[in-house]
CSV table of C-alpha atoms and ligand atoms in Angstrom, one decimal:
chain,number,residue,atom,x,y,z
A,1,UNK,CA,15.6,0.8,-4.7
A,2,UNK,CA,17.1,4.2,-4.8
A,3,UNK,CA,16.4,6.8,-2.6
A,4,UNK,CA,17.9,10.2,-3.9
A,5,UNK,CA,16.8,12.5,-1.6
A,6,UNK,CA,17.5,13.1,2.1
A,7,UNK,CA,14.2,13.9,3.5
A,8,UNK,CA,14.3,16.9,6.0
A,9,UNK,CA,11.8,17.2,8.9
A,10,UNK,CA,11.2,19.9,11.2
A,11,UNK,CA,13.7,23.0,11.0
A,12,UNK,CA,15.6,21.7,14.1
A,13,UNK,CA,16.3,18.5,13.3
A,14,UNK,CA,18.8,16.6,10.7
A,15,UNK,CA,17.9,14.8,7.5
A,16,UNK,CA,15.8,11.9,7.9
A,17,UNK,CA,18.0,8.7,6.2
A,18,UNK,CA,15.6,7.4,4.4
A,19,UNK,CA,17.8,5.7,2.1
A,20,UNK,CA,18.8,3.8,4.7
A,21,UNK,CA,15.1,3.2,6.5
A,22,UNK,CA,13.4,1.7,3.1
A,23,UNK,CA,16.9,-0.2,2.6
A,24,UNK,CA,16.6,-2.0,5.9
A,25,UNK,CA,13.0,-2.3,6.6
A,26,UNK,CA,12.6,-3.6,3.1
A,27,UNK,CA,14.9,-6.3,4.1
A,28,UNK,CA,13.7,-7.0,7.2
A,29,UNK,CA,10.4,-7.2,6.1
A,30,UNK,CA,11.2,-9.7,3.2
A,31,UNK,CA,13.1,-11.9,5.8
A,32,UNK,CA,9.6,-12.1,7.8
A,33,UNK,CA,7.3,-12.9,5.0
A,34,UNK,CA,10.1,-15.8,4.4
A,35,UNK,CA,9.5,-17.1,7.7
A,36,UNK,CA,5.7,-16.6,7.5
A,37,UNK,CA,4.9,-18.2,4.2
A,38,UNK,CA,5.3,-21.8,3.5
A,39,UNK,CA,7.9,-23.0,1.9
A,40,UNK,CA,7.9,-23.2,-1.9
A,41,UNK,CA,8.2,-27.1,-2.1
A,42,UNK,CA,5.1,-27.5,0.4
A,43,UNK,CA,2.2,-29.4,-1.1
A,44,UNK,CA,0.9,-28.4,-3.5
A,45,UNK,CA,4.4,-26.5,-4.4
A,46,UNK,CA,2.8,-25.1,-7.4
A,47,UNK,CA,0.5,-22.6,-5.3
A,48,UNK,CA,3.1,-21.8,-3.4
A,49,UNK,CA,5.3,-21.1,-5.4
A,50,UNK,CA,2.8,-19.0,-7.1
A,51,UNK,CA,2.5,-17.1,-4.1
A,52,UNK,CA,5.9,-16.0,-3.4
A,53,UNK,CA,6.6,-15.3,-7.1
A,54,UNK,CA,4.0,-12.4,-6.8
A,55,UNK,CA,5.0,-11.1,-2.9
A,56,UNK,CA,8.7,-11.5,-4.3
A,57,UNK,CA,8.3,-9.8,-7.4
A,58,UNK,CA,10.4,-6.4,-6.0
A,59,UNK,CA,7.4,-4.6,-4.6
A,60,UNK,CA,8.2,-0.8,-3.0
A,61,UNK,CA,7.1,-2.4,0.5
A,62,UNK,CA,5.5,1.0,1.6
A,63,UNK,CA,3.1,-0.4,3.3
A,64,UNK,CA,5.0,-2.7,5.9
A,65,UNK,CA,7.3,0.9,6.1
A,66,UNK,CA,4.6,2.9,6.9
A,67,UNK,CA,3.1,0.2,9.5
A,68,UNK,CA,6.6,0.0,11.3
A,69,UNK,CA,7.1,3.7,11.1
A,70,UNK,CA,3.7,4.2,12.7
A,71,UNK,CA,4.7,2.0,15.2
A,72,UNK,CA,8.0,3.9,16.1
A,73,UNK,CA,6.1,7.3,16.1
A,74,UNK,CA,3.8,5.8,18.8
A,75,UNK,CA,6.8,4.7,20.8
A,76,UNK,CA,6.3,0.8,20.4
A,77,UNK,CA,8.9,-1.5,18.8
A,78,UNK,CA,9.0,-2.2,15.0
A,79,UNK,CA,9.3,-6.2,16.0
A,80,UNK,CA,5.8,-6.4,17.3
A,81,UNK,CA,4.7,-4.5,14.1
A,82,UNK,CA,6.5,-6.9,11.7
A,83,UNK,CA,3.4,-9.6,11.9
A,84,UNK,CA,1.0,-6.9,10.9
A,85,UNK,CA,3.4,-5.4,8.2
A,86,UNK,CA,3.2,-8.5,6.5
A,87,UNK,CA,-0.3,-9.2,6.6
A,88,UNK,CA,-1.0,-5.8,4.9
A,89,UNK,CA,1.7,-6.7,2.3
A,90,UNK,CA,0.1,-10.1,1.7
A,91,UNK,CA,-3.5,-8.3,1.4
A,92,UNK,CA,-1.7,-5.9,-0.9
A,93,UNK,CA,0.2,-8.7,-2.8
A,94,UNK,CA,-3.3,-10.6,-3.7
A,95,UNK,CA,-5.2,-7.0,-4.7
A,96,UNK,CA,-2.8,-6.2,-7.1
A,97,UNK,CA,-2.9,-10.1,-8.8
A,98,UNK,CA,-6.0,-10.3,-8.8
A,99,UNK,CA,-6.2,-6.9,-10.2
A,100,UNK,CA,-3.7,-7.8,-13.6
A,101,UNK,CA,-6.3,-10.7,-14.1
A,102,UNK,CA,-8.0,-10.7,-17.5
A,103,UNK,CA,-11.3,-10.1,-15.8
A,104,UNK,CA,-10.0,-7.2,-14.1
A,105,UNK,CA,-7.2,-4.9,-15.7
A,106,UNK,CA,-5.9,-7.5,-17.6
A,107,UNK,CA,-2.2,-6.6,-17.1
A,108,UNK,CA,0.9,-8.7,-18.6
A,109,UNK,CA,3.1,-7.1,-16.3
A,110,UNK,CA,3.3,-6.2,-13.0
A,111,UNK,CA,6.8,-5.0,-10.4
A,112,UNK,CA,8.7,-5.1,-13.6
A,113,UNK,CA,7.9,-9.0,-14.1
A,114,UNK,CA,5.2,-11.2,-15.9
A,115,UNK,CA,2.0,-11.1,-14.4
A,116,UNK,CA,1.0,-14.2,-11.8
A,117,UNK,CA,-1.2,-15.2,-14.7
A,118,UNK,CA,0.8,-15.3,-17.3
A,119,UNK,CA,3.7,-17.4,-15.4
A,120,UNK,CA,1.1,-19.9,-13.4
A,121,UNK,CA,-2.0,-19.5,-16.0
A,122,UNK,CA,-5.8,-18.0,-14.4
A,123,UNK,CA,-6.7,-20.6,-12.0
A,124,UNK,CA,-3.8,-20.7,-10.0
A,125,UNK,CA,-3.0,-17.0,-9.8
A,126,UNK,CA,-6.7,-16.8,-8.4
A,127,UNK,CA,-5.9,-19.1,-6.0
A,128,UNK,CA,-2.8,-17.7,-5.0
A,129,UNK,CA,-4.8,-14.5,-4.7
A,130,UNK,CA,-7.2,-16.1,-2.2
A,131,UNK,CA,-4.2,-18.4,-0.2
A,132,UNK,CA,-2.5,-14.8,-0.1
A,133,UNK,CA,-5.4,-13.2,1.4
A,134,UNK,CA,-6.2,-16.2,4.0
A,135,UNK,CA,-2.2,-16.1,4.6
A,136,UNK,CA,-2.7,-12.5,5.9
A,137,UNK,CA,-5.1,-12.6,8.3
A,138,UNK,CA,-3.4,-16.2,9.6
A,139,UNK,CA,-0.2,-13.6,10.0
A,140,UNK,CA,-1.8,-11.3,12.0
A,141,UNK,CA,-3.2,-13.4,14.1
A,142,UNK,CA,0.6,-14.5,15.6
A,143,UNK,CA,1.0,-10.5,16.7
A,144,UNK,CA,1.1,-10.0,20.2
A,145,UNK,CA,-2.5,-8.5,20.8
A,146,UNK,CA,-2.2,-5.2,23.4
A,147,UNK,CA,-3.9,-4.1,26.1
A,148,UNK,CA,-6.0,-1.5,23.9
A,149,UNK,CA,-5.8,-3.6,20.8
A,150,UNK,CA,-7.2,-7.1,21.7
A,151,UNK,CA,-6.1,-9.7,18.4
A,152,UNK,CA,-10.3,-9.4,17.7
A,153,UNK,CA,-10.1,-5.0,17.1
A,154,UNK,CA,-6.4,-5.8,14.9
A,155,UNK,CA,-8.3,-9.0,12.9
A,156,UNK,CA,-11.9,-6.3,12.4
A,157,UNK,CA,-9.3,-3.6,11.3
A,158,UNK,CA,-7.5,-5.5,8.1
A,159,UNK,CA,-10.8,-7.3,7.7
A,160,UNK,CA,-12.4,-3.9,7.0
A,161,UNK,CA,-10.0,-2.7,5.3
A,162,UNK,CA,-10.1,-5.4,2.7
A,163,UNK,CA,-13.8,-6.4,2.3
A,164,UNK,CA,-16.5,-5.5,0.7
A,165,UNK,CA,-17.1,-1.6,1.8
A,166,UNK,CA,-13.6,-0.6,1.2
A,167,UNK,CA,-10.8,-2.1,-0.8
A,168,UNK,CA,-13.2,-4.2,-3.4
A,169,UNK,CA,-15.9,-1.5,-2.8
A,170,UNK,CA,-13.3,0.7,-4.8
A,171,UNK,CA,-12.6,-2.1,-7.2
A,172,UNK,CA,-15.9,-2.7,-8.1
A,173,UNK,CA,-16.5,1.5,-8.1
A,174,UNK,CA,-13.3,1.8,-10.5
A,175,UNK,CA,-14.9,-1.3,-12.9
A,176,UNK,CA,-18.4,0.3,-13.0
A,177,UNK,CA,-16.5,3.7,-13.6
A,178,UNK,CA,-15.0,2.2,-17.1
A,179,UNK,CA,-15.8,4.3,-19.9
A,180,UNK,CA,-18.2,7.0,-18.1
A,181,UNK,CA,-17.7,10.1,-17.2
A,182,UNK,CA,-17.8,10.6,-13.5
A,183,UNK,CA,-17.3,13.5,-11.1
A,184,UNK,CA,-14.1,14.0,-8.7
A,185,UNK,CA,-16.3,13.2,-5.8
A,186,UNK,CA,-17.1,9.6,-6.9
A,187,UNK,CA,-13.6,9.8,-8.3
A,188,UNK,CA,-12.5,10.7,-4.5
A,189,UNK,CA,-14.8,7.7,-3.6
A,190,UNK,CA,-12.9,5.1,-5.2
A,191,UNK,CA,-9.6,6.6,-4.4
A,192,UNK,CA,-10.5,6.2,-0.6
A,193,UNK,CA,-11.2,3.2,-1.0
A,194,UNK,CA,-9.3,1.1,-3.6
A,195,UNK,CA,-6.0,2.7,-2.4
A,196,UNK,CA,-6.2,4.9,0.7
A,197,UNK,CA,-8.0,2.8,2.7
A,198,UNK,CA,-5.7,0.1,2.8
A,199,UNK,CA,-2.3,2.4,3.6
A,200,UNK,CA,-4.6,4.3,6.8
A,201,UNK,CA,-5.1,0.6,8.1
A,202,UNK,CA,-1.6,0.1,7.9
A,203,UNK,CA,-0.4,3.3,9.8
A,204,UNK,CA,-3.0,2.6,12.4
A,205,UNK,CA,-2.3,-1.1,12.6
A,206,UNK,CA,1.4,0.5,13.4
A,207,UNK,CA,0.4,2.3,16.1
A,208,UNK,CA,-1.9,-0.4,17.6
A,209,UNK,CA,0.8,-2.6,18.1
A,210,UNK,CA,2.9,0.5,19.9
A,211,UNK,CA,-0.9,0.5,22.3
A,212,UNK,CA,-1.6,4.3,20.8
A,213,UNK,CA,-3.8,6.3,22.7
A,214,UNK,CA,-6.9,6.8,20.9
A,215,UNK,CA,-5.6,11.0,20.4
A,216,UNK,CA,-2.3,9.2,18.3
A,217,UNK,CA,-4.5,6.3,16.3
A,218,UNK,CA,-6.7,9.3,15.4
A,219,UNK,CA,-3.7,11.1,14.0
A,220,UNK,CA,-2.2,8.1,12.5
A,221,UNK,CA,-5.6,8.1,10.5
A,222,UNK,CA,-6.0,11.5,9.7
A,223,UNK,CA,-2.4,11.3,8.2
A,224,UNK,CA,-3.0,7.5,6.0
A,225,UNK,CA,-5.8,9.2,4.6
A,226,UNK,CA,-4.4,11.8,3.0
A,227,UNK,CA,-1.0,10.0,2.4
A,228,UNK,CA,-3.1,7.2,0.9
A,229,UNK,CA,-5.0,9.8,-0.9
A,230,UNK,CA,-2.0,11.7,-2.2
A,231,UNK,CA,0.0,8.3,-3.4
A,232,UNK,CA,-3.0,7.2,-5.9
A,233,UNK,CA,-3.4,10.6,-7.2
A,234,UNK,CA,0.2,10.3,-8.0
A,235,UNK,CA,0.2,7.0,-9.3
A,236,UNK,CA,-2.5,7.9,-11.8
A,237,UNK,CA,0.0,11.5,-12.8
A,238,UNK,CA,2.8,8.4,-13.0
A,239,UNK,CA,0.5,6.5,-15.9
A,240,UNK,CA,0.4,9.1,-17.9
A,241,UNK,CA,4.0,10.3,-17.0
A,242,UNK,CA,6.3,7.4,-17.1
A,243,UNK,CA,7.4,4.6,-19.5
A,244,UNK,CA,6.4,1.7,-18.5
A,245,UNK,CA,10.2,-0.3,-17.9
A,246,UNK,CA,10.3,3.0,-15.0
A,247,UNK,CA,7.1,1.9,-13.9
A,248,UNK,CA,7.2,-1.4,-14.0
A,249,UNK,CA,3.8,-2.4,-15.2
A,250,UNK,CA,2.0,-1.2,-18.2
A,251,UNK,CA,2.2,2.7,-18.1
A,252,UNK,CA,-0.6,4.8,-20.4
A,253,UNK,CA,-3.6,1.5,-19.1
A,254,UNK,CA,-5.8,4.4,-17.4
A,255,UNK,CA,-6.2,6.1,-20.5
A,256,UNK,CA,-6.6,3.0,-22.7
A,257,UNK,CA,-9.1,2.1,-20.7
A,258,UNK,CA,-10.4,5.1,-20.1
A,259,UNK,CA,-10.3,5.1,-16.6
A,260,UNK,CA,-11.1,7.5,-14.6
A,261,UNK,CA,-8.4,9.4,-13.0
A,262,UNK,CA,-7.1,12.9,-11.4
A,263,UNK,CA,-5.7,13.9,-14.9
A,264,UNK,CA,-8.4,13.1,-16.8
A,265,UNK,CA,-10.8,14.8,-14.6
A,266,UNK,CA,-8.9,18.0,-13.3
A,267,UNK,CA,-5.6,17.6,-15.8
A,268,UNK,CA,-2.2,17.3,-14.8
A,269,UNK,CA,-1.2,20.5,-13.2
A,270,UNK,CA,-4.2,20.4,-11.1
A,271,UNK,CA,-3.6,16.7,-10.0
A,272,UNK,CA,0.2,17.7,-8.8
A,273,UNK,CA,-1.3,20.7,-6.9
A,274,UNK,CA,-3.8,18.0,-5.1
A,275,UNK,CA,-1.1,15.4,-4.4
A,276,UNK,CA,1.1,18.2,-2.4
A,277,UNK,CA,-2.3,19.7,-0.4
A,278,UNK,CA,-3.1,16.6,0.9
A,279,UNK,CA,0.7,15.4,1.9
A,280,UNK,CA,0.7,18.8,3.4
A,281,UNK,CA,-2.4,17.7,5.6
A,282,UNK,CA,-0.4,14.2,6.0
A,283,UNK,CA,2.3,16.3,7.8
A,284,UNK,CA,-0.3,18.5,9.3
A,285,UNK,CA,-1.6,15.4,11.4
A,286,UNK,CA,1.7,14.5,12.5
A,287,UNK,CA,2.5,17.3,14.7
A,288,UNK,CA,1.5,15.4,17.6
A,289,UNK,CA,4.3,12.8,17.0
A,290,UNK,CA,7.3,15.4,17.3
A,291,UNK,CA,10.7,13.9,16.0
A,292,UNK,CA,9.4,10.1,16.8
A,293,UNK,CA,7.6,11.2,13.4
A,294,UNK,CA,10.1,11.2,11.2
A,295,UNK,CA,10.2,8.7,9.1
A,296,UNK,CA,6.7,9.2,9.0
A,297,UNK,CA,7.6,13.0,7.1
A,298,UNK,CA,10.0,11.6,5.5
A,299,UNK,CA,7.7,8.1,3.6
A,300,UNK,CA,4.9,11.2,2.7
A,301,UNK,CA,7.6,13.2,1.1
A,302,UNK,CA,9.3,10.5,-0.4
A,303,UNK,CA,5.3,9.1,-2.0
A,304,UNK,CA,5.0,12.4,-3.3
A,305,UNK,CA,8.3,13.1,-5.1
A,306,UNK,CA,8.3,9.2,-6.4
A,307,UNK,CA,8.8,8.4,-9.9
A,308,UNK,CA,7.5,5.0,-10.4
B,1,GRG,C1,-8.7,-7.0,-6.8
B,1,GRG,C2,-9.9,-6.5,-4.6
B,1,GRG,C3,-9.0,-6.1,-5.7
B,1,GRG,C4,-8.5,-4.9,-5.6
B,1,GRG,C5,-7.6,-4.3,-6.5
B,1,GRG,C6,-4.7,-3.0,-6.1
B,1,GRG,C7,-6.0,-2.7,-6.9
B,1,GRG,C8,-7.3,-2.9,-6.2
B,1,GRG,C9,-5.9,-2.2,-8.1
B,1,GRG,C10,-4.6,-2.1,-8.8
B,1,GRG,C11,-4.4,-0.8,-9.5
B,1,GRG,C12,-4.3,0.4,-8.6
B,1,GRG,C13,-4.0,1.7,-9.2
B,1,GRG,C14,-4.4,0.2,-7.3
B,1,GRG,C15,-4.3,1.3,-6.3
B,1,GRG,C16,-3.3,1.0,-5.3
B,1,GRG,C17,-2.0,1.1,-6.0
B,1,GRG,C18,-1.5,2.4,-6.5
B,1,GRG,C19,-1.2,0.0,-6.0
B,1,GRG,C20,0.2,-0.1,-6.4
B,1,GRG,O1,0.9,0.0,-5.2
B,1,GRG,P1,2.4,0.2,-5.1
B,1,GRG,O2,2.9,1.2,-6.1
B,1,GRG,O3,2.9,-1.2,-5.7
B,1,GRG,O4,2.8,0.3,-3.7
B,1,GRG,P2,4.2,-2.1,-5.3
B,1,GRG,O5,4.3,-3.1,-6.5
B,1,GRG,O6,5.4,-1.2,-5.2
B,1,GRG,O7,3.9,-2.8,-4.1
């Protein structure tokens, strides 16, 4: 993926390599869900298969980087992160393919490639959906545990952040939304939710496995809200924005549908004012963290100045 900007932290210190951070982690994360997953000729190889042809499929990986970079902030290790990277990349994995379902978004396309659907037909993308969200919290539940995060507080955290009163709370919002005119605050509602929520779990699930202090994992969350906040107004700018080969899903589907977004509601120039208040309040929250932060700075910066 390129990177083509050195991120700069604080005044006093060098340029972050992010380049080289996403490049790395991205690997190493992908050599971990390898290890995690079944194989793809397990019984039945067809769901399988199905299942590594979606978490394969070239994501951006941002959250397993921002979960390992939380994690590094906190002064813990990125190996006893890596389980709990995974898991939230395996939660994300099944949101967006269930998502591109014809009973959701109905999307052909999806990380630049055909939608689970449309390569292994409706029944089996659902259940690789499901075996992808099961495979998660089976992940998670190989981390380490830690004295302040016992595995029962880490399996409650993803659990919350994927049920019914966040994550698919903001699904079901954004489906009820279709076609009505609603106000930025319920807009703001299903942004927590359907996106936000899901990046703040995996900051603080990064800093759980470094054993925060309650003072960091409150930071961590102040910072994946807005950060979470931030990336899905600028993923609804990138809809209207982008083609969809940059993109690599269907660019232009908000309006079609006539979804509500930031632009529709506030219009564009608004929307890119938003996106850089609230990464400001990202870095804001980080001050705590001094230079163990950077890569922290350095994923906000890169989420807000993203192109696809
Ligand atoms: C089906 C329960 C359920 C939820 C679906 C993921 C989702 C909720 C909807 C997809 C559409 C959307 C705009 C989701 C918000 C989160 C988001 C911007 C996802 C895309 O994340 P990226 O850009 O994707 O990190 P990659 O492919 O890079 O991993």
């Amino acid at each position: 993926m390129p990177v083509t900007t050195k991120s700069r932290g604080p005044a006093s210190r060098g340029p972050f390599d992010l380049e080289d951070f996403l490049a790395t982690r991205t690997a190493a994360v992908n050599r971990a869900l390898d290890r995690f997953l079944p194989r793809a000729t397990a019984r039945p190889a067809t769901i399988h298969r199905a299942m590594r042809y979606s978490l394969f499929a070239g994501g951006k990986r941002m959250r397993p980087a921002l979960c390992l970079a939380a994690a590094v902030a906190c002064g813990g290790d990125e190996a006893e992160a890596m389980p709990l990277a995974c898991a939230v990349e395996c939660i994300h994995t099944y949101s967006l393919v269930h998502d591109d379902l014809p009973a959701m978004d109905n999307d052909d396309y999806r990380r630049g490639k055909l939608t689970n659907h449309k390569v292994f037909g409706e029944g089996i993308a659902v259940l690789a959906g499901d075996a992808l969200l099961t495979e998660a919290f089976e992940i998670a539940a190989r981390c380490r545990g830690w004295p302040r995060y016992p595995h029962q507080k880490v399996i409650l955290e993803l659990a919350g952040a994927a049920g019914s009163l966040q994550l698919i709370a903001g699904q079901v919002a954004d489906l009820e939304a279709e076609g009505k005119r609603i106000s930025a605050r319920q807009l703001r509602y299903i942004h927590e939710r359907k996106t936000s929520a899901l990046l703040c779990c995996s900051v603080r699930l990064g800093g759980m496995s470094a054993n925060c202090t309650p003072a960091q994992l409150e930071a961590l969350t102040r910072f994946g809200y807005n950060v979470g906040l931030a990336f899905q107004v600028i993923d609804d700018i990138l809809d209207v924005t982008q083609t969809s080969e940059k993109l690599g899903k269907s660019a232009g589907k908000d309006v079609a549908a006539q979804k509500a977004t930031y632009p529709a509601i506030i219009g564009l120039e608004k929307s890119r004012a938003e996106a850089k208040r609230l990464t400001k309040q990202a870095h804001i929250a980080l001050s705590t963290f001094g230079a163990k932060g950077d890569a922290l700075h350095a994923l906000a910066n890169y989420l807000l100045e993203r192109e696809y």
